[in-house]
XYZ file of C-alpha atoms in Angstrom:
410
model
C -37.831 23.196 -18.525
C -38.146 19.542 -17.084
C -35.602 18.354 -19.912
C -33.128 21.075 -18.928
C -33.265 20.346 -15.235
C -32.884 16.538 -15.997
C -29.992 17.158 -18.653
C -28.177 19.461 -15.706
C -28.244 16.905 -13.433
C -27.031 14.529 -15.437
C -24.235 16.143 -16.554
C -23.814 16.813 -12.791
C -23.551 13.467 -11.815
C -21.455 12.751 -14.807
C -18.623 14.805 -13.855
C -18.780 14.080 -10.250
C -17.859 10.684 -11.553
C -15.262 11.477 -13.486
C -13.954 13.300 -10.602
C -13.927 10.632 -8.074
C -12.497 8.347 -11.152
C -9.751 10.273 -11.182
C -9.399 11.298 -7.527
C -8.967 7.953 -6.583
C -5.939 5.932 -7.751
C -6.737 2.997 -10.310
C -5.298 -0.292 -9.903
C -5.028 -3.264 -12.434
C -6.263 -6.396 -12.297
C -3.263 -7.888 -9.444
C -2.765 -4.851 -8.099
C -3.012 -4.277 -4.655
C -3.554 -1.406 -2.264
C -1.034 0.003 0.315
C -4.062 0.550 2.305
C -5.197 -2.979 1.653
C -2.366 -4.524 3.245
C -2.485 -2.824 6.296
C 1.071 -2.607 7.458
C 1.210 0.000 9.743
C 1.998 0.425 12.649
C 4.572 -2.987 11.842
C 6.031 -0.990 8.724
C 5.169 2.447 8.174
C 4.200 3.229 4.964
C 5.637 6.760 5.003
C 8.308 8.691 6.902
C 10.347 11.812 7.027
C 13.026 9.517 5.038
C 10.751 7.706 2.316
C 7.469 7.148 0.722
C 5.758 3.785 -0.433
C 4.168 3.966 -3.811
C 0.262 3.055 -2.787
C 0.311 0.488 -6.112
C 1.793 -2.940 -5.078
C 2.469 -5.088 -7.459
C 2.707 -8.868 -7.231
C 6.768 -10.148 -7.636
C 7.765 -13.114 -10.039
C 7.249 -15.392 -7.245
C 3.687 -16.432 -6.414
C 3.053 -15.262 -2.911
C 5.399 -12.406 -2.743
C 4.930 -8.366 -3.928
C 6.784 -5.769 -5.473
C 7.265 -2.428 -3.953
C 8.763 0.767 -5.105
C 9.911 3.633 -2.797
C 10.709 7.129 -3.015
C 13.714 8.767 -1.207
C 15.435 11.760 -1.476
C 18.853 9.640 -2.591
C 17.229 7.374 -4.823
C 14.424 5.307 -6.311
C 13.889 1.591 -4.733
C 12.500 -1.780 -6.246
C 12.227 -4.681 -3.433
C 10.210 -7.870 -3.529
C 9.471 -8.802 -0.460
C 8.106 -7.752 3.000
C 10.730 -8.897 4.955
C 13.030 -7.183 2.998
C 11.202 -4.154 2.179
C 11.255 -3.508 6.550
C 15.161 -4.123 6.304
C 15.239 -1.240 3.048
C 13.288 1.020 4.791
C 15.631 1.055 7.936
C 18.567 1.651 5.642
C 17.156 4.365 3.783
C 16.429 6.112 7.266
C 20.171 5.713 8.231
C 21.212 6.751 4.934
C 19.145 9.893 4.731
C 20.046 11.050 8.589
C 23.925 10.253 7.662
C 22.960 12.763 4.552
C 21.032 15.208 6.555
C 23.223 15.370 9.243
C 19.997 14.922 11.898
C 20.277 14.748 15.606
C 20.085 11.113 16.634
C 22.141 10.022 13.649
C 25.078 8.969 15.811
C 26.812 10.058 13.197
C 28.808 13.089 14.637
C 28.909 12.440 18.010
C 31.757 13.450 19.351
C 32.894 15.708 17.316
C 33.664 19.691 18.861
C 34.802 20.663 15.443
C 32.980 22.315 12.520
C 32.117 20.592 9.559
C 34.288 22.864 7.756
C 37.450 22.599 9.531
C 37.041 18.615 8.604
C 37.736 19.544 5.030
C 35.129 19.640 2.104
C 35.853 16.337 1.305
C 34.162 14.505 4.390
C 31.228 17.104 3.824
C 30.706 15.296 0.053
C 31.357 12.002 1.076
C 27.914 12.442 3.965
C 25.970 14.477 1.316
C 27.050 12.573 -1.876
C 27.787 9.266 -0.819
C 28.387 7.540 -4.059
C 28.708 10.345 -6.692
C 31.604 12.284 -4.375
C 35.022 9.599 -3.665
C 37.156 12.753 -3.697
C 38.584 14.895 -0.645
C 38.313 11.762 1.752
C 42.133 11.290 2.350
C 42.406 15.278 3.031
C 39.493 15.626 5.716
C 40.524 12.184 7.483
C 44.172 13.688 7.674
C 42.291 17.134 8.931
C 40.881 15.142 11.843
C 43.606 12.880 12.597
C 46.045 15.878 13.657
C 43.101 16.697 16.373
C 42.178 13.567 17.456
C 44.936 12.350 19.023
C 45.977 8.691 17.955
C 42.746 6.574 19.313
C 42.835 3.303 17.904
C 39.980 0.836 19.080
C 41.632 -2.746 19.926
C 42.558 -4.832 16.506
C 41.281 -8.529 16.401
C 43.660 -10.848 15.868
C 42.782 -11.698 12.269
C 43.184 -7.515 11.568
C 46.851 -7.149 12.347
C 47.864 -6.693 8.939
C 48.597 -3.246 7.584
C 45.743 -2.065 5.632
C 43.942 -5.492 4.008
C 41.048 -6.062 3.593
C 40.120 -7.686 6.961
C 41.122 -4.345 8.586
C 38.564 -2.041 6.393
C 35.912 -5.487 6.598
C 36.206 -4.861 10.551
C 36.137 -1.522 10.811
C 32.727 -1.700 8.266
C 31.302 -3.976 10.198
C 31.810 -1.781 13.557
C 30.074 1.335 11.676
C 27.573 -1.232 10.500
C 26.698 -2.267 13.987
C 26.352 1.466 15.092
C 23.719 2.055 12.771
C 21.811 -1.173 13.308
C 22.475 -2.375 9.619
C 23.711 -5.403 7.804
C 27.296 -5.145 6.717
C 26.400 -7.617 4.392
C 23.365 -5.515 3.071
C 22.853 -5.397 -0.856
C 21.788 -2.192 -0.736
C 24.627 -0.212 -3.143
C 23.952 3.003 -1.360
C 24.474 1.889 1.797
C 27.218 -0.876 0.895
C 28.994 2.217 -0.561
C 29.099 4.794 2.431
C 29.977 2.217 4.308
C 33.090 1.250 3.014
C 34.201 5.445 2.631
C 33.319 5.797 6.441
C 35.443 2.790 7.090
C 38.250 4.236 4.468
C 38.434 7.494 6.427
C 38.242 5.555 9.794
C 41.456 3.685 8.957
C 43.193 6.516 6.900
C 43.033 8.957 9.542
C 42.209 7.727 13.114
C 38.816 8.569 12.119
C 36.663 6.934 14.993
C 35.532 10.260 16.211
C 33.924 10.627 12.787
C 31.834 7.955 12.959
C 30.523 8.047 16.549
C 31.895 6.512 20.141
C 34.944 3.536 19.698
C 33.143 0.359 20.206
C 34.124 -2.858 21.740
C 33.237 -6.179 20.433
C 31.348 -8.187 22.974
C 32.297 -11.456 23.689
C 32.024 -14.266 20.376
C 28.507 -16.209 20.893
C 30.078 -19.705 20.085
C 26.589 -21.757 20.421
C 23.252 -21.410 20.265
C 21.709 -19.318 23.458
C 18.117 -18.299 22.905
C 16.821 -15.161 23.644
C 13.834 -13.158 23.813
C 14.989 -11.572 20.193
C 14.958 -15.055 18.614
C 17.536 -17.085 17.140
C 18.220 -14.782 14.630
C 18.827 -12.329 18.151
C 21.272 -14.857 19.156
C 22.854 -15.411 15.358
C 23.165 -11.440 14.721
C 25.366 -10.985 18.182
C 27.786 -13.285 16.775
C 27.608 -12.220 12.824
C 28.532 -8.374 13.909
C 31.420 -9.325 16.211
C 33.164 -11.705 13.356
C 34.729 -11.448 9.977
C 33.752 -13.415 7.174
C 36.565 -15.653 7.715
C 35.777 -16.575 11.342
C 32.500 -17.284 10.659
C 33.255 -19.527 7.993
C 34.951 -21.370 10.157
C 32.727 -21.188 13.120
C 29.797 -22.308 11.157
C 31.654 -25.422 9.803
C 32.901 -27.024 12.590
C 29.198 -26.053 13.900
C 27.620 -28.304 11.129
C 30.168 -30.804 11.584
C 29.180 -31.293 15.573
C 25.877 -31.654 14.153
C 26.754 -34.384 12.098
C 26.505 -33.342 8.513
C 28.562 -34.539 5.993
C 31.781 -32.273 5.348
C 30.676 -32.606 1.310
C 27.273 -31.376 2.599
C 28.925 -28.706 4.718
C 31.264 -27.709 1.845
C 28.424 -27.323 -0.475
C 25.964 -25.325 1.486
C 29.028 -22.856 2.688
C 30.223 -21.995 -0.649
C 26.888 -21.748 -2.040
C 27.040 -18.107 -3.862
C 23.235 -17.334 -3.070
C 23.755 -16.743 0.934
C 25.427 -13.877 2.746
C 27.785 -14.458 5.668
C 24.949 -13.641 7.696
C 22.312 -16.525 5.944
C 24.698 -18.992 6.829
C 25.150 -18.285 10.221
C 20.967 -18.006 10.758
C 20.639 -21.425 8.660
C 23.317 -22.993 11.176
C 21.564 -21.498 14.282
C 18.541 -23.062 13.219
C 20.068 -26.167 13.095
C 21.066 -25.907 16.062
C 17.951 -25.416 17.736
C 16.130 -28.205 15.395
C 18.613 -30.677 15.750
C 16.599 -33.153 17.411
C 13.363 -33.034 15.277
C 13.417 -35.838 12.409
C 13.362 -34.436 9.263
C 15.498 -31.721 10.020
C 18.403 -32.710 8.366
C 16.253 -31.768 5.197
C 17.053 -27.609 6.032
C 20.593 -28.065 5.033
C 20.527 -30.503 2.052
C 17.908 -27.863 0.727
C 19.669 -24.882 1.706
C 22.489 -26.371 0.042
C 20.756 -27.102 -3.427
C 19.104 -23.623 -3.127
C 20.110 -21.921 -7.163
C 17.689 -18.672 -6.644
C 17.074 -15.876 -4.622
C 13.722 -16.790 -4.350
C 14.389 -20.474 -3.073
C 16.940 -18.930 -0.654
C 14.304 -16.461 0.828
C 11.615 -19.371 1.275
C 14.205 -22.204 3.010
C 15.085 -18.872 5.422
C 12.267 -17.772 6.620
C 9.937 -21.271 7.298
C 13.247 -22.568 9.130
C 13.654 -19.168 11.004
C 9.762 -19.556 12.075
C 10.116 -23.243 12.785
C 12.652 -22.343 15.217
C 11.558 -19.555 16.778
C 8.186 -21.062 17.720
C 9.527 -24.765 18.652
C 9.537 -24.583 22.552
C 11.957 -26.712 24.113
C 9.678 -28.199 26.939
C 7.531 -29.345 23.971
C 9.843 -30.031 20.342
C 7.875 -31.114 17.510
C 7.563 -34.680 16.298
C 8.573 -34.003 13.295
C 9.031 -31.909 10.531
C 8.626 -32.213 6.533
C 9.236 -29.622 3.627
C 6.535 -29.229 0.780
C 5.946 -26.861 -2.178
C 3.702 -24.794 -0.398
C 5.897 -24.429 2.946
C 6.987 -26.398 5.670
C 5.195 -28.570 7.922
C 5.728 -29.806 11.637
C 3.756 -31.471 14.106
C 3.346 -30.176 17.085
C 2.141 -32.474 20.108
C -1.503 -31.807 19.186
C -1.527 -30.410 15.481
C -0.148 -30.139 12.226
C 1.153 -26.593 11.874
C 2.023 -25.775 8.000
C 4.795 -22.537 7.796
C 4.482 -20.909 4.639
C 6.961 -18.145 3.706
C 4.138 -15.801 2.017
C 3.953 -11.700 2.235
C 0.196 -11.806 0.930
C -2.293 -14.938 0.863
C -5.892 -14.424 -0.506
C -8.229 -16.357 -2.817
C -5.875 -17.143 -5.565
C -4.712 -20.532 -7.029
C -1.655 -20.515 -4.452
C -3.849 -20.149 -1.350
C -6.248 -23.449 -2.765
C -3.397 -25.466 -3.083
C -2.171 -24.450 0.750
C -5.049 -25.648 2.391
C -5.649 -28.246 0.029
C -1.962 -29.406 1.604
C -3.194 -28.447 5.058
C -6.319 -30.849 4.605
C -4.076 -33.802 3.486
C -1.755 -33.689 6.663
C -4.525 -33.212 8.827
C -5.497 -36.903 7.233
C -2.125 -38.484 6.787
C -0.700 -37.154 10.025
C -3.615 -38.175 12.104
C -4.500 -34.782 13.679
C -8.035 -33.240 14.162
C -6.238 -29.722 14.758
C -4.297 -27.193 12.280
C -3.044 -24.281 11.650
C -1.192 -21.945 9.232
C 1.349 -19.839 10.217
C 2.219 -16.913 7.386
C 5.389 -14.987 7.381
C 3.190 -11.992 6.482
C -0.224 -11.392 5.745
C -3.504 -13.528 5.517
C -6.400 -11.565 4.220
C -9.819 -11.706 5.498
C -10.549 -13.580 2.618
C -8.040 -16.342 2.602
C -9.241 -16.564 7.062
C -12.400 -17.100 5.933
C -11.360 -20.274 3.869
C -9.763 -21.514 6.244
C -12.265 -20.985 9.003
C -14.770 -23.029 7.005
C -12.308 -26.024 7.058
C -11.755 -26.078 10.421
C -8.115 -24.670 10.221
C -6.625 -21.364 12.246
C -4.318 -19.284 10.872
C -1.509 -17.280 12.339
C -0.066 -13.459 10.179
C 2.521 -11.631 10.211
C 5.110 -13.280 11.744
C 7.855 -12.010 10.203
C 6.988 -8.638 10.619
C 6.176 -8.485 14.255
């Protein structure tokens, strides 16, 4: 009887294991949590609009993570925090523009039904990229009831319909929604330029939401509380490519560069409109730190993606925590991030989403430890883009150094 009872429970135990084995999700070795990283409440991990698969994995790039999302449009693959926050904004605009929410912006205005607007406008918010049919008819539906408003061309758009005209009139929708024009998002890229279509073939700024008008052109640096990127944004959303092209090299040219420098780094294929403009701002702002003529000549050689992301965000952090009562000594770029001295430390800025104990974090504080020599400083810090586990704090706590998270994110 003993035996039985003692058998019983075994196989009790057994398959209350195999439960809970299978209950909880299994990750491989480099795998990480969703839960582990903690991002909430500076990315939610789930909406209405999206879900984040709980597996992370880590991206080609040592440092950086892979994440894949679910949405009711499509699948996602990002690497990257940074740009996982700006996917998850544009898959909450998409899916409202889809949905037809309250809040959207997206019909604002509008005192007719969907269906007197023609089933062609219907498709092109439901189906953005699978539907390019019908457009021309429901624009011309809504033209004969809008009445002929036009928003105010800029100079550069007075040609009939070229492609500075649609470029302004996506950039205005962009602005309404709070997303890049510029994105690389194909979903969004793509409604975009069918909302701008309709706007210009059929008066259709009632479609879209209120008529905006472009503020004033932010010609120089002007801090604000948003950041330099803030300040760089304001001008990047009121001007065309071509303006800021131009903007942004006779910028770099008051800053002394080089116009072979200037030539390079501007026609460099890897950067957006908008990267340019945030490299120049923080130019701006650095200009009197040695060393940081460095940014641009490695902006300029930048050949990946990944070296693009890195040069971005350690110059964005850089500048946005310089204060100009107190500008850093000096500043110097290494393979593990970028350092600057402060009045009373050595501050390294690494570009990370995720540092724990790996090979990658050793070598960071085995840089940290070097400067803290050569530089002749008894303080340090690291300041992370995104996020330091307890792990990697702990490390660094034993060797005297503090750490700063998140930055990027915040």
């Amino acid at each position: 009887m003993r035996q039985k009872k003692t058998l019983r429970a075994f196989r009790h135990s057994f398959f209350s294991i195999l439960t809970l084995f299978f209950s909880v999700p299994v990750f491989a070795a480099g795998e990480i949590s969703l839960m582990n990283l903690q991002l909430s409440p500076l990315i939610p991990v789930k909406s209405a609009y999206y879900t984040i698969d709980p597996k992370v994995l880590p991206a080609a790039e040592p440092g950086f993570l892979q994440f894949h999302i679910h949405s009711a449009h499509a699948d996602y693959e990002i690497e990257g925090l940074v740009a996982l926050k700006k996917l998850l904004h544009e898959i909450e605009v998409i899916e409202q523009i889809r949905r037809n929410e309250a809040g959207s912006g997206f019909f604002e205005g509008i005192t007719d039904s969907l269906s007197d607007t023609g089933e062609g406008f219907v498709r092109l918010v439901s189906h953005p990229i699978k539907s390019v049919q019908g457009v021309g008819k429901a624009a011309g539906k809504l033209a004969g009831k809008v009445g002929g408003i036009f928003r105010k061309k800029e100079a550069a758009e007075k040609t009939s319909f070229s492609e500075k005209m649609l470029g302004s009139a996506e950039r205005d929708i962009a602005n309404k929604f709070s997303v890049d024009v510029y994105t690389t998002n194909p979903y969004l890229k793509e409604l975009l330029r069918r909302m701008a279509k309709a706007r210009l073939g059929g008066e259709g700024a009632a479609m879209i939401g209120k008529i905006l008008i472009p503020v004033a052109a932010l010609v120089s640096v002007t801090i604000t509380v948003s950041g330099v990127n803030g300040a760089a944004d304001r001008l990047v959303n009121d001007k065309n490519r071509y303006d800021l092209y131009q903007l942004n090299h006779e910028a770099l040219v008051g800053l002394g560069f080089a116009p072979a420098e200037i030539t390079k780094f501007l026609n460099n294929p890897q950067y957006t409109p908008r990267e340019f403009t945030y490299i120049r701002f923080y130019l701006e702002k650095l200009k009197d730190v040695p060393g940081h003529r460095e940014i641009l000549r490695k902006a300029a050689a930048a050949q990946t993606p990944w070296q693009v992301k890195k040069i971005l965000y350690e110059a964005q952090i850089a500048a946005d925590r310089m204060k100009e009562t107190a500008p850093y000594q000096k500043l110097q770029f290494f393979e593990e991030g970028l350092a600057v001295l402060e009045k009373d430390k050595v501050v390294l800025i690494v570009p990370y989403d995720y540092l724990d104990k790996s090979r990658l974090s050793d070598s960071v504080l085995q840089r940290v430890s070097e400067l803290k020599t050569s530089w002749h400083q008894e303080s340090a810090e690291i300041a992370s883009a995104g996020k330091i586990t307890q792990g990697f704090l702990n490390q660094a706590f034993a060797k005297g150094i503090k750490t700063s998270d998140r930055i990027l994110l915040k």
